[in-house]
């Protein structure tokens, strides 16, 4: 690891030195990976990525059946929240450990934990057990995606990574399309337990490939390994209340409630302590979980910001477009899920194209601008959706948005790996960590925008004759737009209006029209908010420095057997 020049006025000297060192190392004659090693390892990596990205999309479809079987509606959200908490918190920790010990052992640990969690989740007999085992599954899931992407950084040079990151990005699109359909089919034709068990055969194949074929990549550690346990504890202690605050704000608790404020204040205090502790640890060369100096690298810090913004756009469209298509356009849940196929198709196509362009030209800034411009265009088109929008309008809008998002999905991974070649594990996992944080913030913020717009717009659209006939409590049933996703509640409400005779159908039609008006206004404001965020991201790209992507030979692998390498590494570990 190179050192910073003292007294230099330039904040990017560490970046320049790191890149220079990385390129110098590539001119040295090193053993090259064989094609069988590369392709077989990438096959295992892609299987692991599919495993991680497919998991949540399959489970979402099965949740109503799970709730019915295990009788725990009050813990419904915790099945996802528990998984999100542990997987998000552990991401940067695994990234650092993979830099210390090498990718392979940490990767294998993650896959094993994930599979054990999947098996235990499928065997759960109560909702409490399921929540606990989902949290355990998240401990393993945290290692899968960031280390898989870091392995790409180890196997290929910066310019070669572009096309491979495009391929890995397409895995997300595939899982988004296949997941809901597969989850629905499994639930309808077998048992909800198989949405967890299906991970086992895929994971075992990936595990065997990684054990017997994946080369033991040389770790980036210099000297004795030191595990930063206090830093890991502080990171977890600060991240958990932050995520819970954004998860519960505007839904379970009001934004200004004592509970929400308490969570955010606690998170700020603990994260501040974490930052100062990590800075001191790095100054003393004690191998912190996250090196604060990475954020002095403008390329890394700007990439983190843009990645969070892109994540907000992705999460916003994935969550609120199905709500619009079901609540306003009248599609079923299955049809609504299929309406996301154009979005993912555009994302898949542009993700691959962006990777090829990066590999071909070795420059990325113009691709970043192009991707964000297309994304803004897609967001503007979504703002035009209304009561009279057609299926074709929705398809075109989602294709455009998907094309823009695809340019950004994998691009910034290539950028930060090129900027911090000696900290690939940390850089990649940190990017994944902040992408998750961005998505969580987006769901909370956009949900609040929707709710604050929907309720008054819905009530304003109600005819005075309807307000005079129906009791206030009945009208307030639809204050929550998620009721539109429950055919059972709508049918029960419609049956209750039967006592009004033929006028009951008219009342229900007028009520549904008011609901659609309110939801249309709410979703419109959500996409205005999303567009503003994307515009901020566009201007942030101006601050993104561009350094040419390096080429040359692939990185070195160790000749030790995996168990010998692990033993040698373990003997150097110090617990502090």
XYZ file of C-alpha atoms in Angstrom:
576
model
C 0.000 0.000 0.000
C 1.418 3.343 -0.957
C 1.499 6.246 1.435
C 0.156 9.751 1.030
C 2.653 12.505 0.276
C 2.819 14.726 3.314
C 1.907 18.330 2.883
C 0.414 17.863 -0.544
C -2.461 20.203 -1.236
C -4.116 17.640 -3.464
C -6.749 15.450 -1.846
C -6.468 12.820 -4.586
C -2.799 11.887 -4.099
C -3.739 8.566 -2.444
C -5.819 7.783 -5.506
C -3.000 8.616 -7.895
C -0.526 6.523 -5.921
C -2.892 3.551 -5.653
C -3.610 3.542 -9.364
C 0.039 3.967 -10.251
C 0.952 1.062 -7.994
C -1.774 -1.102 -9.452
C -0.687 -0.417 -13.007
C 2.950 -0.994 -12.184
C 2.030 -4.359 -10.689
C 0.266 -5.325 -13.889
C 3.454 -4.903 -15.904
C 5.207 -7.520 -13.787
C 5.089 -11.042 -15.191
C 2.550 -12.986 -13.164
C 0.801 -16.319 -13.571
C -2.353 -15.818 -15.613
C -5.693 -17.411 -14.930
C -6.556 -20.192 -17.317
C -9.787 -19.919 -19.276
C -11.298 -22.948 -17.503
C -10.539 -21.285 -14.146
C -12.103 -18.015 -15.237
C -15.264 -19.403 -16.805
C -15.925 -22.039 -14.153
C -15.345 -19.530 -11.355
C -17.647 -17.020 -13.037
C -20.284 -19.734 -13.410
C -20.152 -20.272 -9.646
C -20.170 -16.528 -8.996
C -23.217 -15.975 -11.226
C -25.058 -18.831 -9.517
C -24.375 -17.233 -6.139
C -25.551 -13.838 -7.387
C -28.713 -15.412 -8.794
C -29.254 -17.096 -5.434
C -28.998 -13.794 -3.559
C -31.089 -11.690 -5.943
C -33.761 -14.357 -6.511
C -34.354 -14.967 -2.807
C -36.390 -11.871 -1.966
C -38.447 -11.762 -5.168
C -39.575 -15.370 -4.683
C -40.445 -14.920 -1.013
C -42.563 -11.786 -1.525
C -45.037 -13.758 -3.624
C -45.399 -16.468 -0.976
C -45.869 -14.193 2.041
C -49.710 -14.269 2.118
C -49.622 -18.089 2.268
C -46.920 -18.011 4.946
C -48.988 -15.677 7.114
C -52.052 -17.893 6.735
C -50.124 -21.029 7.672
C -48.030 -19.696 10.564
C -50.642 -17.264 11.977
C -48.478 -14.218 12.594
C -49.741 -11.200 10.684
C -48.277 -8.835 13.304
C -44.788 -10.074 12.337
C -45.420 -9.828 8.585
C -42.974 -6.992 7.913
C -40.308 -8.461 10.180
C -39.737 -11.373 7.802
C -38.193 -8.840 5.425
C -36.928 -6.334 7.998
C -34.884 -8.912 9.939
C -33.212 -10.082 6.730
C -32.566 -6.500 5.628
C -31.001 -5.497 8.943
C -28.480 -8.320 9.206
C -27.592 -8.388 5.510
C -27.030 -4.626 5.313
C -25.018 -4.364 8.521
C -22.694 -7.234 7.619
C -21.876 -6.126 4.057
C -18.915 -3.806 4.846
C -17.637 -6.233 7.486
C -17.439 -9.082 4.980
C -15.823 -6.768 2.452
C -13.010 -5.927 4.851
C -12.563 -9.553 5.920
C -12.283 -10.620 2.282
C -9.502 -8.068 1.774
C -7.708 -9.525 4.807
C -8.216 -13.255 4.301
C -8.930 -13.450 0.583
C -12.251 -13.812 -1.199
C -12.627 -17.586 -1.245
C -12.904 -18.472 2.472
C -15.274 -15.570 3.240
C -17.317 -16.338 0.127
C -17.692 -19.974 1.171
C -18.691 -18.995 4.711
C -21.369 -16.690 3.312
C -22.820 -19.366 1.014
C -22.902 -21.964 3.817
C -24.621 -19.576 6.254
C -27.136 -18.583 3.585
C -28.000 -22.206 2.792
C -28.338 -23.117 6.474
C -30.621 -20.116 6.944
C -32.679 -21.137 3.900
C -33.141 -24.692 5.191
C -34.065 -23.475 8.678
C -36.492 -20.862 7.297
C -38.259 -23.505 5.237
C -38.619 -25.717 8.310
C -39.995 -22.923 10.538
C -43.078 -23.811 12.575
C -43.879 -20.323 13.894
C -43.493 -16.750 12.677
C -40.997 -16.044 15.455
C -38.821 -18.882 14.193
C -39.114 -17.648 10.612
C -38.079 -14.106 11.569
C -35.077 -15.439 13.514
C -33.932 -17.748 10.718
C -34.405 -15.008 8.117
C -32.080 -12.828 10.184
C -29.596 -15.711 10.231
C -29.991 -16.129 6.472
C -29.204 -12.429 6.070
C -25.871 -12.953 7.835
C -24.837 -15.188 4.945
C -26.545 -13.179 2.210
C -24.439 -10.136 3.103
C -21.330 -11.896 1.795
C -22.786 -13.117 -1.478
C -23.309 -10.090 -3.696
C -20.403 -7.778 -2.722
C -17.795 -10.538 -2.702
C -19.108 -11.930 -5.987
C -18.585 -8.498 -7.534
C -15.166 -8.190 -5.859
C -14.145 -11.543 -7.375
C -14.804 -10.035 -10.803
C -12.419 -7.253 -9.791
C -9.778 -9.833 -8.863
C -10.122 -11.970 -11.969
C -10.105 -9.203 -14.562
C -8.353 -5.946 -15.296
C -10.306 -2.704 -15.038
C -11.250 -2.594 -18.717
C -12.185 -6.278 -18.796
C -14.436 -5.843 -15.762
C -16.855 -3.644 -17.673
C -18.356 -6.378 -19.835
C -18.421 -8.851 -16.945
C -20.093 -6.372 -14.618
C -22.679 -5.921 -17.340
C -23.296 -9.667 -17.298
C -23.574 -9.717 -13.500
C -25.968 -6.777 -13.646
C -28.235 -8.784 -15.922
C -28.667 -11.314 -13.111
C -30.717 -8.710 -11.211
C -33.027 -8.256 -14.172
C -33.421 -12.006 -14.620
C -34.289 -12.549 -10.959
C -36.815 -9.699 -10.995
C -38.642 -11.311 -13.917
C -38.335 -14.972 -12.918
C -38.682 -14.565 -9.133
C -42.348 -13.563 -8.766
C -43.492 -16.072 -11.389
C -41.457 -18.907 -9.885
C -42.562 -17.991 -6.371
C -46.214 -18.005 -7.394
C -45.885 -21.335 -9.199
C -44.113 -22.991 -6.257
C -46.668 -21.682 -3.776
C -49.641 -22.775 -5.894
C -48.310 -26.211 -6.846
C -46.172 -27.287 -3.896
C -45.720 -25.517 -0.557
C -44.486 -22.103 0.504
C -41.608 -23.913 2.249
C -40.094 -24.663 -1.147
C -39.469 -20.982 -1.828
C -36.681 -21.452 0.728
C -35.723 -25.031 -0.137
C -35.253 -24.129 -3.813
C -32.086 -22.292 -2.759
C -30.455 -25.545 -1.637
C -29.772 -27.327 -4.967
C -28.631 -24.096 -6.633
C -26.455 -23.196 -3.650
C -24.898 -26.649 -3.336
C -23.870 -26.636 -7.015
C -22.370 -23.147 -6.585
C -20.615 -24.268 -3.401
C -18.993 -27.270 -5.103
C -17.795 -25.103 -7.989
C -16.281 -22.554 -5.611
C -14.597 -25.207 -3.443
C -13.018 -27.288 -6.181
C -12.572 -24.885 -9.097
C -12.244 -21.314 -7.833
C -8.564 -20.336 -7.461
C -7.378 -19.076 -4.088
C -7.062 -15.381 -4.800
C -4.180 -13.664 -3.074
C -5.333 -11.446 -0.211
C -4.497 -7.732 -0.265
C -3.239 -7.766 3.301
C 0.232 -6.546 4.081
C 1.605 -7.837 7.382
C -0.348 -9.165 10.338
C -4.151 -9.334 10.155
C -6.089 -7.426 12.801
C -9.846 -7.880 13.131
C -11.659 -4.690 14.096
C -14.330 -6.089 16.418
C -15.132 -2.758 18.141
C -15.599 -1.123 14.734
C -17.908 -3.915 13.597
C -20.011 -3.589 16.761
C -20.243 0.199 16.426
C -21.200 -0.078 12.750
C -23.968 -2.547 13.557
C -25.176 -0.501 16.526
C -25.416 2.646 14.384
C -26.885 1.088 11.242
C -29.708 -0.882 12.896
C -31.534 2.151 14.400
C -30.943 4.096 11.167
C -32.612 1.390 9.076
C -35.416 0.909 11.595
C -36.011 4.651 11.657
C -36.479 4.842 7.896
C -38.463 1.584 7.824
C -40.977 2.688 10.471
C -41.122 6.444 9.772
C -44.387 7.423 8.147
C -45.885 3.950 8.586
C -45.662 2.522 12.097
C -44.688 5.854 13.681
C -44.977 9.472 12.562
C -41.787 11.132 11.319
C -41.711 13.470 14.336
C -42.776 10.889 16.915
C -40.494 10.287 19.939
C -39.781 6.768 18.674
C -38.616 7.917 15.236
C -36.601 10.855 16.554
C -35.026 8.616 19.193
C -33.931 6.088 16.576
C -32.391 8.755 14.344
C -30.638 10.545 17.224
C -29.229 7.254 18.473
C -28.062 6.366 14.967
C -26.324 9.733 14.483
C -24.518 9.464 17.825
C -23.321 5.898 17.239
C -22.300 6.490 13.619
C -20.363 9.613 14.665
C -18.513 7.580 17.290
C -17.851 4.913 14.649
C -16.381 7.454 12.213
C -14.008 8.957 14.781
C -12.997 5.524 16.031
C -12.287 4.246 12.517
C -10.311 7.399 11.637
C -8.120 6.935 14.695
C -7.690 3.253 13.940
C -6.662 3.964 10.351
C -4.222 6.645 11.521
C -2.580 4.027 13.728
C -2.608 1.499 10.854
C -4.924 -0.867 12.747
C -7.004 -2.030 9.741
C -10.466 -0.474 10.323
C -13.635 -2.063 8.928
C -14.152 0.952 6.644
C -11.175 3.186 5.881
C -12.429 6.787 6.275
C -9.689 7.894 3.879
C -11.636 6.264 1.031
C -14.113 9.135 1.243
C -11.288 11.619 0.642
C -11.079 10.016 -2.781
C -13.482 12.127 -4.800
C -14.184 9.391 -7.319
C -15.286 7.031 -4.559
C -17.367 9.548 -2.601
C -19.165 10.863 -5.706
C -19.785 7.295 -6.893
C -21.351 6.452 -3.519
C -23.669 9.461 -3.796
C -24.762 8.632 -7.346
C -25.224 4.959 -6.469
C -27.560 5.910 -3.605
C -29.520 8.178 -5.960
C -29.809 5.469 -8.622
C -30.944 3.022 -5.958
C -33.681 5.450 -4.941
C -34.965 5.552 -8.512
C -34.835 1.789 -8.821
C -36.663 1.107 -5.559
C -39.227 3.807 -6.240
C -40.218 2.389 -9.609
C -40.191 -1.228 -8.420
C -42.525 -0.466 -5.488
C -44.883 2.256 -6.712
C -45.392 1.205 -10.338
C -47.127 -2.060 -9.332
C -49.312 -0.056 -6.929
C -50.307 2.288 -9.765
C -50.933 -0.493 -12.278
C -53.168 -2.399 -9.831
C -54.918 0.508 -8.144
C -55.451 2.799 -11.135
C -55.197 0.675 -14.279
C -56.939 -2.323 -12.715
C -54.389 -5.063 -13.377
C -54.228 -8.141 -11.165
C -51.212 -8.792 -8.935
C -49.780 -11.280 -11.442
C -50.384 -8.951 -14.392
C -48.843 -6.086 -12.438
C -45.714 -8.134 -11.787
C -45.445 -8.947 -15.477
C -45.670 -5.221 -16.254
C -42.192 -4.886 -14.708
C -40.724 -7.084 -17.452
C -40.170 -4.109 -19.846
C -38.327 -2.251 -17.069
C -36.063 -5.215 -16.406
C -35.651 -5.915 -20.105
C -34.387 -2.386 -20.686
C -32.152 -2.669 -17.641
C -30.713 -5.988 -18.848
C -29.970 -4.646 -22.328
C -28.339 -1.375 -21.257
C -26.368 -3.020 -18.443
C -24.645 -5.286 -20.954
C -24.159 -2.449 -23.464
C -22.657 -0.176 -20.793
C -20.199 -2.897 -19.813
C -19.135 -3.416 -23.417
C -18.704 0.336 -23.971
C -16.558 0.696 -20.859
C -14.378 -2.215 -21.943
C -14.105 -0.862 -25.480
C -13.238 2.773 -24.763
C -11.782 2.649 -21.242
C -13.700 5.795 -20.245
C -16.819 6.028 -18.143
C -17.905 9.618 -17.492
C -19.811 10.063 -20.751
C -21.604 6.761 -20.107
C -22.583 7.999 -16.636
C -24.040 11.191 -18.136
C -25.901 9.243 -20.816
C -27.372 6.809 -18.301
C -28.563 9.541 -15.954
C -30.089 11.571 -18.807
C -32.079 8.554 -19.985
C -33.128 7.832 -16.393
C -34.360 11.409 -15.974
C -36.246 11.056 -19.253
C -37.890 7.880 -17.959
C -38.854 9.591 -14.693
C -40.375 12.522 -16.600
C -42.414 10.084 -18.696
C -43.660 8.371 -15.530
C -44.830 11.768 -14.279
C -47.267 11.838 -17.208
C -49.078 8.660 -16.141
C -52.708 9.289 -15.243
C -56.228 7.905 -15.080
C -56.425 7.464 -18.836
C -52.949 6.011 -19.408
C -52.802 2.861 -21.510
C -50.845 -0.326 -21.131
C -48.580 0.821 -23.969
C -47.840 4.093 -22.141
C -46.674 2.089 -19.141
C -44.536 -0.256 -21.244
C -42.760 2.570 -23.108
C -42.116 4.533 -19.914
C -40.639 1.519 -18.150
C -38.407 0.562 -21.067
C -36.910 4.071 -21.094
C -36.408 4.080 -17.321
C -34.871 0.599 -17.433
C -32.431 1.644 -20.160
C -31.226 4.522 -17.998
C -30.939 2.530 -14.781
C -29.067 -0.264 -16.551
C -26.257 2.086 -17.532
C -25.686 2.866 -13.866
C -26.265 -0.496 -12.173
C -22.771 -1.900 -12.669
C -20.867 1.133 -13.937
C -19.973 2.584 -10.546
C -18.662 -0.745 -9.308
C -16.132 -0.679 -12.141
C -15.308 2.952 -11.351
C -14.576 2.477 -7.632
C -12.621 -0.730 -8.225
C -10.470 1.162 -10.706
C -10.029 4.079 -8.296
C -9.158 1.908 -5.282
C -7.402 -1.161 -6.713
C -5.824 -2.132 -3.376
C -9.166 -1.954 -1.525
C -11.493 -3.735 -3.927
C -13.317 -5.654 -1.187
C -13.921 -2.585 0.962
C -14.859 -0.377 -1.982
C -17.290 -2.888 -3.484
C -18.974 -3.775 -0.189
C -19.246 -0.107 0.809
C -20.980 0.643 -2.486
C -23.417 -2.221 -1.842
C -23.970 -0.981 1.718
C -24.855 2.548 0.623
C -27.024 1.225 -2.209
C -29.117 -0.591 0.422
C -29.251 2.524 2.596
C -30.372 4.581 -0.416
C -33.147 2.128 -1.206
C -34.375 2.156 2.393
C -34.421 5.960 2.476
C -36.259 6.052 -0.867
C -39.029 3.730 0.284
C -39.598 5.797 3.445
C -39.399 9.216 1.772
C -41.488 8.318 -1.271
C -44.013 6.518 0.908
C -44.445 9.690 2.935
C -44.872 11.748 -0.249
C -47.531 9.307 -1.460
C -49.443 9.240 1.826
C -49.356 13.010 2.329
C -50.784 13.527 -1.171
C -53.154 10.589 -1.473
C -55.427 11.101 1.552
C -56.417 14.760 0.895
C -56.701 14.151 -2.873
C -58.914 11.110 -2.262
C -61.231 12.976 0.113
C -61.423 16.014 -2.189
C -62.462 13.773 -5.092
C -65.340 12.182 -3.165
C -68.766 13.444 -4.350
C -70.755 15.264 -1.663
C -73.663 12.864 -2.207
C -71.422 9.925 -1.325
C -70.107 11.655 1.805
C -73.704 12.236 2.881
C -74.667 8.564 2.492
C -71.615 6.629 3.707
C -70.387 6.844 7.311
C -66.971 8.439 7.828
C -65.521 5.156 9.090
C -66.440 3.420 5.833
C -64.823 6.168 3.769
C -61.671 6.026 5.902
C -61.273 2.340 5.023
C -59.575 3.499 1.833
C -57.283 6.026 3.526
C -54.574 3.393 3.090
C -53.929 2.914 -0.658
C -52.589 -0.589 0.034
C -56.231 -1.655 0.478
C -56.332 -1.548 -3.317
C -54.001 -4.552 -3.323
C -56.495 -6.630 -1.313
C -59.380 -7.974 -3.437
C -60.862 -9.536 -0.283
C -61.335 -6.160 1.441
C -62.780 -4.601 -1.708
C -65.232 -7.467 -2.184
C -66.330 -7.265 1.456
C -66.849 -3.504 1.122
C -68.816 -3.945 -2.080
C -70.988 -6.590 -0.416
C -71.686 -4.159 2.429
C -73.009 -1.621 -0.066
C -75.505 -4.150 -1.407
C -77.995 -2.973 1.230
C -78.402 0.239 -0.785
C -79.750 -1.770 -3.717
C -78.858 -0.639 -7.276
C -77.496 2.624 -5.837
C -74.848 0.580 -4.014
C -73.034 -0.178 -7.257
C -73.042 3.514 -8.165
C -71.671 4.439 -4.745
C -68.892 1.878 -5.082
C -67.991 3.108 -8.577
C -67.801 6.722 -7.358
C -65.726 5.662 -4.369
C -63.252 3.737 -6.542
C -62.981 6.700 -8.911
C -62.054 8.978 -5.998
C -59.487 6.427 -4.819
C -57.953 6.322 -8.298
C -57.781 10.131 -8.444
C -56.027 10.259 -5.083
C -53.606 7.486 -5.982
C -52.813 9.063 -9.348
C -51.979 12.383 -7.672
C -49.883 10.611 -5.041
C -47.870 8.548 -7.518
C -47.444 11.648 -9.708
C -45.791 13.478 -6.798
C -43.650 10.423 -6.041
C -42.216 10.547 -9.553
C -41.711 14.314 -9.329
C -39.678 13.646 -6.189
C -37.780 10.858 -7.973
C -37.039 13.114 -10.959
C -35.647 15.847 -8.712
C -33.349 13.298 -7.053
C -32.140 12.106 -10.465
C -31.420 15.678 -11.550
C -29.259 16.073 -8.439
C -27.467 12.884 -9.506
C -26.887 14.309 -12.982
C -25.139 17.390 -11.597
C -23.149 15.205 -9.188
C -21.546 13.499 -12.195
C -19.783 16.789 -13.038
C -17.728 16.234 -9.866
C -16.787 12.692 -10.885
C -13.143 12.578 -11.934
C -12.196 10.284 -14.761
C -9.043 8.208 -14.857
C -8.425 5.774 -17.722
C -9.364 2.183 -16.957
C -6.256 0.043 -16.755
C -5.605 -3.046 -18.825
C -2.959 -5.726 -18.711
C -2.723 -9.091 -17.117
C -5.088 -10.575 -14.599
C -4.128 -10.642 -10.965
C -1.983 -13.278 -9.335
C -3.300 -16.351 -7.587
C -1.627 -18.189 -4.757
C -0.223 -21.634 -5.231
C -1.178 -22.828 -1.753
C -4.007 -25.255 -1.262
C -7.094 -23.538 0.140
C -6.783 -25.138 3.551
C -3.087 -24.288 3.775
C -3.754 -20.672 2.874
C -6.529 -20.421 5.430
C -4.338 -21.930 8.126
C -1.469 -19.602 7.337
C -3.792 -16.628 7.453
C -5.461 -17.704 10.680
C -2.122 -17.912 12.446
C -1.589 -14.200 11.867
C -4.922 -13.016 13.259
C -4.924 -10.689 16.229
C -8.153 -9.936 18.101
C -8.462 -6.366 19.301
